[in-house]
XYZ file of C-alpha atoms in Angstrom:
166
model
C -17.466 -2.536 -4.675
C -15.181 -5.459 -3.897
C -16.013 -8.829 -5.333
C -14.443 -10.595 -2.347
C -14.793 -9.637 1.308
C -12.301 -9.820 4.191
C -13.615 -13.213 5.308
C -12.993 -14.792 1.906
C -9.555 -13.164 1.517
C -8.694 -14.414 5.019
C -9.655 -17.951 3.974
C -7.467 -17.542 0.879
C -4.502 -16.569 3.074
C -5.185 -19.479 5.449
C -5.490 -21.974 2.595
C -8.995 -23.017 3.658
C -10.961 -22.060 0.529
C -12.807 -24.809 -1.289
C -11.196 -25.636 -4.633
C -14.110 -24.279 -6.676
C -13.862 -20.936 -4.816
C -10.128 -20.777 -5.369
C -10.461 -21.625 -9.071
C -13.156 -18.985 -9.544
C -11.026 -16.408 -7.745
C -7.921 -17.232 -9.785
C -9.822 -17.252 -13.080
C -11.690 -13.982 -12.610
C -10.475 -10.444 -13.155
C -8.885 -8.963 -10.080
C -11.085 -6.369 -8.431
C -9.389 -3.061 -7.683
C -9.895 -3.379 -3.921
C -8.405 -6.859 -3.491
C -4.909 -5.698 -2.487
C -6.372 -3.204 0.000
C -8.569 -5.942 1.497
C -5.562 -8.280 1.652
C -3.498 -5.640 3.495
C -6.409 -5.002 5.850
C -6.674 -8.705 6.705
C -2.919 -8.929 7.298
C -2.907 -5.724 9.385
C -5.699 -7.126 11.580
C -3.573 -10.224 12.276
C -0.464 -8.496 13.611
C -0.079 -7.066 17.132
C 1.503 -3.769 16.016
C 0.207 -0.620 14.325
C 2.902 0.214 11.747
C 1.129 0.261 8.365
C 1.991 -2.735 6.180
C 3.169 -1.566 2.774
C 3.956 -4.939 1.250
C 4.005 -8.541 2.465
C 7.272 -10.206 1.428
C 6.909 -13.630 3.005
C 4.625 -15.744 5.124
C 5.684 -13.891 8.286
C 7.493 -10.860 6.836
C 6.303 -7.412 5.842
C 7.705 -4.123 4.692
C 6.166 -1.552 7.014
C 6.365 2.189 7.423
C 7.479 3.513 10.794
C 6.142 6.764 12.285
C 9.329 8.560 11.236
C 8.715 7.572 7.588
C 11.412 4.903 7.418
C 10.544 1.587 5.802
C 11.714 -1.600 7.450
C 11.286 -5.364 7.274
C 9.244 -6.616 10.213
C 8.139 -10.067 11.359
C 4.519 -10.656 12.280
C 5.660 -11.105 15.902
C 6.947 -7.509 15.891
C 10.682 -8.131 15.482
C 12.257 -5.394 13.356
C 15.010 -6.653 11.055
C 16.435 -3.745 9.078
C 15.775 -1.139 6.400
C 13.843 -2.762 3.563
C 16.697 -2.064 1.130
C 19.076 -4.172 3.241
C 19.079 -7.966 3.184
C 16.912 -9.027 6.140
C 18.486 -12.503 6.050
C 21.731 -11.066 7.425
C 19.795 -10.074 10.566
C 18.075 -13.440 11.034
C 19.231 -16.512 12.919
C 20.705 -18.867 10.341
C 20.965 -22.636 10.675
C 23.049 -24.327 7.982
C 22.538 -28.001 7.197
C 26.010 -28.836 5.983
C 26.582 -32.421 7.095
C 25.030 -35.741 6.179
C 23.637 -36.026 9.707
C 21.899 -32.624 9.509
C 20.565 -33.354 6.008
C 19.135 -36.700 7.152
C 16.960 -34.814 9.650
C 14.884 -33.473 6.735
C 15.549 -35.931 3.885
C 14.946 -39.691 3.772
C 18.166 -41.704 4.147
C 20.243 -41.742 0.954
C 18.001 -39.052 -0.626
C 19.811 -35.970 0.713
C 22.127 -33.892 -1.455
C 25.873 -34.232 -0.937
C 26.718 -31.461 1.531
C 30.012 -30.806 -0.249
C 27.907 -29.658 -3.210
C 24.773 -28.272 -1.572
C 23.742 -26.955 1.826
C 20.413 -25.814 3.221
C 20.338 -22.412 4.893
C 17.351 -21.973 7.171
C 16.472 -18.443 8.258
C 14.617 -17.912 11.550
C 13.208 -14.886 13.338
C 15.439 -14.082 16.357
C 12.355 -13.240 18.427
C 9.650 -15.841 17.688
C 11.766 -18.528 15.938
C 9.408 -18.736 12.936
C 11.124 -20.248 9.945
C 11.139 -17.467 7.371
C 12.922 -18.995 4.410
C 15.150 -21.858 3.243
C 17.817 -21.669 0.551
C 19.365 -24.691 -1.147
C 22.735 -23.438 -2.403
C 26.323 -24.488 -2.912
C 28.349 -24.078 0.301
C 30.327 -21.069 -0.901
C 27.388 -19.157 -2.382
C 26.597 -15.747 -0.851
C 23.358 -15.082 0.999
C 20.681 -14.418 -1.617
C 18.753 -11.148 -1.518
C 15.319 -12.026 -2.862
C 14.278 -8.663 -4.269
C 14.098 -4.952 -3.567
C 10.666 -3.639 -4.473
C 10.092 -0.122 -5.748
C 7.248 0.561 -3.340
C 6.455 4.067 -4.545
C 6.152 2.961 -8.182
C 4.065 -0.042 -7.152
C 1.551 2.145 -5.320
C 1.586 5.167 -7.645
C 1.758 3.488 -11.063
C 0.637 -0.119 -10.700
C -2.252 -0.052 -8.268
C -2.917 3.722 -8.247
C -3.529 3.750 -4.506
C -2.130 6.082 -1.844
C 0.482 4.538 0.420
C -0.986 3.343 3.749
C -0.644 6.026 6.380
C -0.493 8.777 3.735
C -4.097 8.704 2.442
């Protein structure tokens, strides 16, 4: 039996738990069902039916399509690409590369020198949610965060069948 229910996990996701509840949750052993409950809460919040395999950001998920392919999908439903590709290359990118653009987000005289550092902001092409920000040197390539081994995660780490294949 799960120690935490969907309501409490939902409050954890929303950041509305009281500190004592959060501390207790963080300090206790993780119950086996917590990841399943988390996925269930996230699945209930999206308007599509593709099973979520792994959340990878505040608005991003790796999902499994009906044909078995695995893609990166925004919570609004926008489909970026295969999960092994870099989703950022399919996003709208805004680069803060001038003093004027930097001063929109930093206090005056507190921004980095844009000859040494730029901010790359990645947005969903459909809903315009900001998905990630990178602070990098201007010439640096787009960073690929990680490529999870989903099968190993499910089969060897959490010993749970993949969603949609139970």
